[in-house]
Short mmCIF file of C-alpha atoms in Angstrom, two decimals:
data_model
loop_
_atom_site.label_atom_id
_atom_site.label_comp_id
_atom_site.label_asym_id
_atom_site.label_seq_id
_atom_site.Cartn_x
_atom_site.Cartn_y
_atom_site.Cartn_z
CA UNK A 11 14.81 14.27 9.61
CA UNK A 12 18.37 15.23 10.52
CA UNK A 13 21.07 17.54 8.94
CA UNK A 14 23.82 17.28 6.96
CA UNK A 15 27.17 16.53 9.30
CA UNK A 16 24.93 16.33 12.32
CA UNK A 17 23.66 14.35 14.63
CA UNK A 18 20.39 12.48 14.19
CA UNK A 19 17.50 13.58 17.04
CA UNK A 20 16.57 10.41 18.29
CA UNK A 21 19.03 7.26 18.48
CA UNK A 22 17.61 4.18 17.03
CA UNK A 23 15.76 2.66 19.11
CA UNK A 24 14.10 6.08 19.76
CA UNK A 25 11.95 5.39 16.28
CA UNK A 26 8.64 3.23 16.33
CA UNK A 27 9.04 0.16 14.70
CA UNK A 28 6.26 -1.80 14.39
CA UNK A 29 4.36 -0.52 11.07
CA UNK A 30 1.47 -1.85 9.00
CA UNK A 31 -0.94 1.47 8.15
CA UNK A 32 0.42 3.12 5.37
CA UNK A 33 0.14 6.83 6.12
CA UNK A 34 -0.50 9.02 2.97
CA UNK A 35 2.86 10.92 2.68
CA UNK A 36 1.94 12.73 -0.29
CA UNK A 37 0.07 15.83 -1.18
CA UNK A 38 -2.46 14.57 -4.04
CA UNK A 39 -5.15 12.84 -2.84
CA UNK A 40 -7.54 9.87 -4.74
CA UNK A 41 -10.73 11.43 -5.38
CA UNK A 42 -12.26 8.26 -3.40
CA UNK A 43 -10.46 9.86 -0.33
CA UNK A 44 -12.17 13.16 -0.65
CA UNK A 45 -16.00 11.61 -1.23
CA UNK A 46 -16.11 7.57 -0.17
CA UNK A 47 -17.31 5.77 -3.06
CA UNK A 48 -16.86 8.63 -5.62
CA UNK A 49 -15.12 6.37 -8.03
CA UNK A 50 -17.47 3.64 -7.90
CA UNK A 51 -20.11 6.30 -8.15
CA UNK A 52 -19.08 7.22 -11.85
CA UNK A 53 -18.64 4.16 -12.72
CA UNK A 54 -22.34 3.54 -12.09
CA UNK A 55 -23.20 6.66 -13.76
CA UNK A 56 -21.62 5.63 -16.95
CA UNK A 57 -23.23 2.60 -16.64
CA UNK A 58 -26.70 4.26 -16.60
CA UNK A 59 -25.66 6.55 -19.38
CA UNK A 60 -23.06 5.60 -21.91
CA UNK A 61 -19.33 3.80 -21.60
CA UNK A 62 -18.18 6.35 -24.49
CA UNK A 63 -18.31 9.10 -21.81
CA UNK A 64 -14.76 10.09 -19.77
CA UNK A 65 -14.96 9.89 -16.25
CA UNK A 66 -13.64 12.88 -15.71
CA UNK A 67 -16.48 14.53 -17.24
CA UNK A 68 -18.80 12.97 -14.69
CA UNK A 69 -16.30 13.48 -11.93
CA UNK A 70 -16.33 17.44 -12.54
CA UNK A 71 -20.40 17.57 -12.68
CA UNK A 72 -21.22 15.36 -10.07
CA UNK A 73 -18.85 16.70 -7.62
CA UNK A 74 -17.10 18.93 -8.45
CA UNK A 75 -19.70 21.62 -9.71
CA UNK A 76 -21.83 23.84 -7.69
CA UNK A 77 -25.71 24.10 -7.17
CA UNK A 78 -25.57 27.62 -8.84
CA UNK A 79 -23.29 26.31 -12.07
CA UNK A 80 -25.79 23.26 -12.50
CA UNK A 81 -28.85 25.71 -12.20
CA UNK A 82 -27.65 27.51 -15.45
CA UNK A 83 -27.59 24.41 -16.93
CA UNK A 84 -31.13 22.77 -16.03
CA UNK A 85 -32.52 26.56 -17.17
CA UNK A 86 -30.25 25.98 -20.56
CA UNK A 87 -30.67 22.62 -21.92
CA UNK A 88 -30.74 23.35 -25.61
CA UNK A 89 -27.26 24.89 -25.17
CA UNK A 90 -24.66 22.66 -26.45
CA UNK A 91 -22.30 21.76 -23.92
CA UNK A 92 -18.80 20.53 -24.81
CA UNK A 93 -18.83 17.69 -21.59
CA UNK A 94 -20.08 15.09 -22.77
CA UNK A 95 -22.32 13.74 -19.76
CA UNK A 96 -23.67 17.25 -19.64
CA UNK A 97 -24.54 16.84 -23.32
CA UNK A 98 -26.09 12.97 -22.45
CA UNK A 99 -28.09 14.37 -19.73
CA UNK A 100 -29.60 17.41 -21.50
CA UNK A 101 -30.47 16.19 -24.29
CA UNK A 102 -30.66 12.46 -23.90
CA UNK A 103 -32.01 11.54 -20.09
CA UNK A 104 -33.21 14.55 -18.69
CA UNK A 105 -34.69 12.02 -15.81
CA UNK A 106 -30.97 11.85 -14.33
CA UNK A 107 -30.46 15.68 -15.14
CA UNK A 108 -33.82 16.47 -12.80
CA UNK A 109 -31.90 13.99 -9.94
CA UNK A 110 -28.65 15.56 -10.25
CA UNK A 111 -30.89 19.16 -9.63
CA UNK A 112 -32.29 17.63 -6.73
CA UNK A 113 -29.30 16.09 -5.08
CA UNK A 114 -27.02 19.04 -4.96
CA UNK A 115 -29.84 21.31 -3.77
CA UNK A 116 -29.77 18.48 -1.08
CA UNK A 117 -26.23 18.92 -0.57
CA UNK A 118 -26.59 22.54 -0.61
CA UNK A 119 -29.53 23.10 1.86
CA UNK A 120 -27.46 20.28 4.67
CA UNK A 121 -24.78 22.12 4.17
CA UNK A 122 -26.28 25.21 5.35
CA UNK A 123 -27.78 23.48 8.06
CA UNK A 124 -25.25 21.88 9.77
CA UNK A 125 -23.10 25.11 9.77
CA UNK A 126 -22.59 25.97 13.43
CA UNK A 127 -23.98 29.04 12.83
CA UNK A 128 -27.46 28.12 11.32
CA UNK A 129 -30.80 29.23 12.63
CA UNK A 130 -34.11 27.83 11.78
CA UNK A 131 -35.17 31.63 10.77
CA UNK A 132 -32.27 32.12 8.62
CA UNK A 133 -33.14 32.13 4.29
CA UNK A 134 -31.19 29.58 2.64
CA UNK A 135 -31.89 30.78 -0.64
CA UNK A 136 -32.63 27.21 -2.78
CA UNK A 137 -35.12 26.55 -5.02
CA UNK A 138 -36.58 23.99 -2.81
CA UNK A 139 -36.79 23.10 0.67
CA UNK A 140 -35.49 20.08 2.41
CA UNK A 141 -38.61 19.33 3.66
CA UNK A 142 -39.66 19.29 -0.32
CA UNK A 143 -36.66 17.54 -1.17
CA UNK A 144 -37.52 14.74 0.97
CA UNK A 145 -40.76 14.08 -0.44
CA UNK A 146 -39.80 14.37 -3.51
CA UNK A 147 -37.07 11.87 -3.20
CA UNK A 148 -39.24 9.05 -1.06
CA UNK A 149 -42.41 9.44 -3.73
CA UNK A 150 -40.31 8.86 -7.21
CA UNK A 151 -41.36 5.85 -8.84
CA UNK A 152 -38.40 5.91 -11.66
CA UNK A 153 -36.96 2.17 -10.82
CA UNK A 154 -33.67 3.17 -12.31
CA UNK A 155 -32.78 5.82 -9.94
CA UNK A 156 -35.05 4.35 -7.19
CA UNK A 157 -32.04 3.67 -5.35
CA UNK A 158 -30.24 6.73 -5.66
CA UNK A 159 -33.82 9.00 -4.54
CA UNK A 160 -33.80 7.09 -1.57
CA UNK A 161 -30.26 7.70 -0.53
CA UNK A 162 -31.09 11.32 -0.98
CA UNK A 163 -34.09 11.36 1.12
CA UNK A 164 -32.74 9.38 3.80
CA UNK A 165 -30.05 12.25 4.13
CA UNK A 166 -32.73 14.69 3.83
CA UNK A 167 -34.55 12.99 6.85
CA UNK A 168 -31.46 12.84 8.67
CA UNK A 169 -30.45 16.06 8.79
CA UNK A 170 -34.09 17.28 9.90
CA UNK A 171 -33.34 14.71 12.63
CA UNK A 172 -36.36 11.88 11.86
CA UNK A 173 -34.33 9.55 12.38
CA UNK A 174 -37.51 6.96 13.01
CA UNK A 175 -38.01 7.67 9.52
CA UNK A 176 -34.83 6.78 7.91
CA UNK A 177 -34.79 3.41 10.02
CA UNK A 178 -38.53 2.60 8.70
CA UNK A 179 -36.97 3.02 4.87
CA UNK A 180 -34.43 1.30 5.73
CA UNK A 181 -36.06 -1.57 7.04
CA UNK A 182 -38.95 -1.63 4.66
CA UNK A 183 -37.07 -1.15 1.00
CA UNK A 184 -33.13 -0.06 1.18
CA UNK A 185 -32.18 -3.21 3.27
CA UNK A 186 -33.57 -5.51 0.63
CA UNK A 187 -30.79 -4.17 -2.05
CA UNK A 188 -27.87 -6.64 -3.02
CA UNK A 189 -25.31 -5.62 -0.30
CA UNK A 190 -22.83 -4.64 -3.11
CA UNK A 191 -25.65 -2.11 -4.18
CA UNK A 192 -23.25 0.98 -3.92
CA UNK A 193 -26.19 3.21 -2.99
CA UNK A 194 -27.09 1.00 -0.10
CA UNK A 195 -23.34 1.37 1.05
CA UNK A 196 -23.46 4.75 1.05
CA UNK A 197 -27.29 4.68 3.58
CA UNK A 198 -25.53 2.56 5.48
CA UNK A 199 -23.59 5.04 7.95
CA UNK A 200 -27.01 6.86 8.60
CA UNK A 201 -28.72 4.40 9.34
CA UNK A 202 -26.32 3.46 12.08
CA UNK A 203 -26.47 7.04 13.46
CA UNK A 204 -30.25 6.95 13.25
CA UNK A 205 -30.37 3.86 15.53
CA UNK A 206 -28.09 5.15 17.76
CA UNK A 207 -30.08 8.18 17.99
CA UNK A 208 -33.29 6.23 18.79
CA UNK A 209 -31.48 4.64 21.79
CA UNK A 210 -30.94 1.30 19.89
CA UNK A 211 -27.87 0.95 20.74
CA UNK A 212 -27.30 -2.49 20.42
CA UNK A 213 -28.52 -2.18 16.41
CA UNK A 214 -25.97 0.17 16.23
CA UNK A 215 -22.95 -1.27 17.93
CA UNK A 216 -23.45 -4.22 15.06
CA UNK A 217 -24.21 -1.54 12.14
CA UNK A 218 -20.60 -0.26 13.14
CA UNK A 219 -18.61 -3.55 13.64
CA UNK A 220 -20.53 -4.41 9.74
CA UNK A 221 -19.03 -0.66 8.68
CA UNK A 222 -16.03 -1.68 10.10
CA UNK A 223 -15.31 1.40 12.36
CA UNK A 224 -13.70 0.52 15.70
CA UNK A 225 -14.19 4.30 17.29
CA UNK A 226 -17.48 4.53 16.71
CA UNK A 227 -17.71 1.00 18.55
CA UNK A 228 -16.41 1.86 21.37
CA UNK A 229 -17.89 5.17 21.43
CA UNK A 230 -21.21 3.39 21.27
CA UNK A 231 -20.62 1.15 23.79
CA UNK A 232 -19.47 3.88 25.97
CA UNK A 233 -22.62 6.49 25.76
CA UNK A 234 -24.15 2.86 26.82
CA UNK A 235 -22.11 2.12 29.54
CA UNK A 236 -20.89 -1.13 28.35
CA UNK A 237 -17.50 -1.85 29.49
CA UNK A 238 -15.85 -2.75 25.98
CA UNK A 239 -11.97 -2.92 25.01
CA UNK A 240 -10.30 -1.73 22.13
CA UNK A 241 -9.62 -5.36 21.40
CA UNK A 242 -12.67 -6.08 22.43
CA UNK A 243 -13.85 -3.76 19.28
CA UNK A 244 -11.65 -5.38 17.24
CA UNK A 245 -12.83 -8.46 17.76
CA UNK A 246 -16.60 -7.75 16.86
CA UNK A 247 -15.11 -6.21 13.56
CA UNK A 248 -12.73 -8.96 12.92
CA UNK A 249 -16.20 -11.39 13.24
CA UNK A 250 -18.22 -8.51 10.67
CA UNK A 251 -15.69 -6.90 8.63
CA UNK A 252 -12.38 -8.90 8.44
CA UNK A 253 -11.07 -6.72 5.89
CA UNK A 254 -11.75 -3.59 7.38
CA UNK A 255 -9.76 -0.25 6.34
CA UNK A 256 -10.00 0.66 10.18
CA UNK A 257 -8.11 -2.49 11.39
CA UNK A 258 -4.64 -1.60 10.71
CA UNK A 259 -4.58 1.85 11.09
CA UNK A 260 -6.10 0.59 15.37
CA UNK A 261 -3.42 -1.94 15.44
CA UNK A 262 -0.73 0.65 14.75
CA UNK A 263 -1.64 2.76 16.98
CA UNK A 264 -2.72 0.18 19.86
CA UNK A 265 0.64 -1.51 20.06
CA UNK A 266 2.99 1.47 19.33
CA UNK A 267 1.68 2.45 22.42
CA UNK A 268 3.58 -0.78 23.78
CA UNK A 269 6.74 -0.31 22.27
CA UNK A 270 9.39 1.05 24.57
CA UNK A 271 11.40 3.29 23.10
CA UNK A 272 14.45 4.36 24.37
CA UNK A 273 15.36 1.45 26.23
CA UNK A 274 18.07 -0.99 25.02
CA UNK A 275 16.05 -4.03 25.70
CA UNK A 276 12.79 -5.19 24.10
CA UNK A 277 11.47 -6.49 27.11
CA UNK A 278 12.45 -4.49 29.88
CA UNK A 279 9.33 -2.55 31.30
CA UNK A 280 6.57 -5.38 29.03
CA UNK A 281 4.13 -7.15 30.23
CA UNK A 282 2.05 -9.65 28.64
CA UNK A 283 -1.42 -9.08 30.48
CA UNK A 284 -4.68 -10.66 29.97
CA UNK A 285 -5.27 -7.86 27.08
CA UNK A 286 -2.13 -8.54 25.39
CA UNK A 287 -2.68 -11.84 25.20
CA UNK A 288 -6.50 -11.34 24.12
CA UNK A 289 -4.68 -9.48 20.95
CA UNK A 290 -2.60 -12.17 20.58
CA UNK A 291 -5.36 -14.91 20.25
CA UNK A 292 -6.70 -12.79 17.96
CA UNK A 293 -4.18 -12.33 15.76
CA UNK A 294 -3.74 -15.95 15.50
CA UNK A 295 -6.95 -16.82 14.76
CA UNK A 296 -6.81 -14.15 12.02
CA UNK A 297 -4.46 -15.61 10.84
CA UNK A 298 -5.70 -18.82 10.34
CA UNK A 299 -8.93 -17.09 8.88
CA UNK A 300 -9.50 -17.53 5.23
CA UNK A 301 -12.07 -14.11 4.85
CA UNK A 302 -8.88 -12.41 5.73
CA UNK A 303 -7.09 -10.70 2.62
CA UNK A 304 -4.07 -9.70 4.91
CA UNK A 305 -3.14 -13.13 7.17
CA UNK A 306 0.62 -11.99 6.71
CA UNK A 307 -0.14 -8.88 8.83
CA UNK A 308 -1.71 -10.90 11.41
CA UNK A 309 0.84 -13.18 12.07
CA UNK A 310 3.64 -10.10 11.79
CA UNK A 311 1.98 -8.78 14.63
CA UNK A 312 1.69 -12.08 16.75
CA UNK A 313 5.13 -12.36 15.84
CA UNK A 314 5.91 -8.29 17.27
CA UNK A 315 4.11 -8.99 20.06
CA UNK A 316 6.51 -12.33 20.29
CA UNK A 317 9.31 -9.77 20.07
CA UNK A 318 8.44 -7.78 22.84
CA UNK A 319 7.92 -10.05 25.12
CA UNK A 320 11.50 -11.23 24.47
CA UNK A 321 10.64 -14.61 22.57
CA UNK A 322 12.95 -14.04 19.91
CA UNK A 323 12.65 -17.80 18.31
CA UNK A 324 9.16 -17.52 18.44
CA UNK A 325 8.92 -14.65 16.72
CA UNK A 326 11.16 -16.00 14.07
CA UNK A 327 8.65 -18.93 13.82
CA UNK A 328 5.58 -16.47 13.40
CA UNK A 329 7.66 -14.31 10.89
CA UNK A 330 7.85 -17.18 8.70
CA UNK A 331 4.43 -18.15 8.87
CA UNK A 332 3.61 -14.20 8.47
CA UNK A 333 6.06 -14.69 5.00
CA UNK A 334 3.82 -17.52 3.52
CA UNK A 335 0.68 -15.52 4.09
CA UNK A 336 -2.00 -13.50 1.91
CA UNK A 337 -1.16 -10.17 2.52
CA UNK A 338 -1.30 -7.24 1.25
CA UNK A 339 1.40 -5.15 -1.31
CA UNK A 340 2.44 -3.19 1.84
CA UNK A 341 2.67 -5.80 4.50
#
């Protein structure tokens, strides 16, 4: 940012350079940023009712609406209703009207509960407990929304902390599902926290390299005591989760942190220790890794690292390579 007829505030080589996590600039955000999975979710919805209705008009009910709006609509189903998956689920599948009751009293009651200022004597004021909520949800028998009761239990049992529980599901029915089951997806994360909570922290240290999520890696490993790198964490979610939407955005910030800025030279204070180079394995072999979707960024970085270390033809060598590679639009 600089003014008019002014001077800039940094000189050039006061800016980062090396970028491949594209920040969100802007001030609308993707629904699927708000609530992971949310557009995949309607999709699925209109699959289990009808392709004929918008997905806006599931959007706005299934997330957008409140517990108290839907209640005035499961006491008022002969009431015509000008959305259309309101009108589907009212008067054509009531089954997925009842689950739609039950989840956002779900929402509702966790919500409550994990306010910081929640007591176990306070009134919560829901037509059902959570302790109803999860039996309800584990005992349905309706095989189309099997999958969707048991993600709502499982957050049920979570949040009253039995977390032996949501493993045992887990294990015994929700692990079974195709691993593009969306629902199974979205279990996923709390069954990672429910291991880790159970002190199997091994389990969970793998749960989060499958997820993808470097922090909670090495945040793992650290309530553990196992002495684990950042590049050691990317490493066990390169060999899980290649395409991660973590990886980029712990690049960035790893090697920024090696850039000098300020100096004139690239290579004036760097040093290419045993971790550098660790990264720089890795980012060949990712490169050469066909489950990777983004090889080009891979060998950009190699080629950065290259850079820094003041091996300029190098770097011109892994540039070109990074040039011939998959990558993504950004990269």
């Amino acid at each position: 940012e600089v003014f008019a007829c002014w001077d800039p505030w940094y000189s050039p080589n006061g800016y980062y350079m090396y970028r491949v996590y594209e920040e969100q600039l802007t001030n609308s955000l993707q629904t699927a940023e708000y609530y992971p999975g949310a557009k995949d979710n309607c999709v699925e919805w209109q699959r289990l009712t009808s392709k004929t209705i918008p997905m806006d008009d599931i959007y706005s009910i299934v997330y957008k609406m409140s517990l108290e709006e839907f209640e005035a609509i499961y006491d008022d189903k002969e009431k015509l209703y000008e959305n259309k998956f309101v009108e589907w689920i009212t008067k054509k599948d009531t089954a997925i009207l009842d689950f739609l009751l039950l989840a956002k009293t779900n929402e509702y009651i966790r919500l409550k509960r994990n306010s910081r200022w929640y007591y176990p004597s306070m009134k919560i004021g829901a037509r059902m407990t959570i302790e109803e909520i999860a039996e309800k949800a584990l005992t349905v028998k309706d095989a189309r929304l099997r999958d969707r009761y048991l993600l709502q239990g499982i957050r049920a049992l979570f949040s009253m902390s039995r977390y032996a529980e949501c493993v045992e599901i887990w294990e015994r029915e929700i692990s079974h599902l195709p691993e593009n089951n969306l629902m199974r997806q979205l279990v996923h994360p709390y069954i990672v926290g429910a291991e880790f909570h159970i002190k199997r922290s091994e389990k969970a240290i793998e749960y989060f390299a499958e997820l993808g999520d470097i922090g909670s890696v090495l945040y793992c490993a650290g309530r553990t005591g196992e002495n684990l790198s950042t590049i050691d964490a990317l490493e066990l979610v390169c060999e899980y989760a290649p395409n991660s939407k973590y990886i980029e955005k712990e690049l960035q910030s790893y090697i920024r942190d090696l850039e000098p800025l300020d100096t004139s030279r690239w290579n004036d204070d760097f040093e290419m220790t045993p971790e550098i180079q660790k990264l720089n394995s890795l980012c060949l072999k990712m490169g050469r890794n066909n489950k990777s979707n983004n090889k080009g960024m891979w060998y950009y970085t190699a080629a950065f690292l290259a850079d820094l270390n003041g091996e300029a033809a190098r770097a011109a060598y892994l540039l070109d390579l990074a040039e011939k590679s998959k990558s993504s639009d950004y990269i």
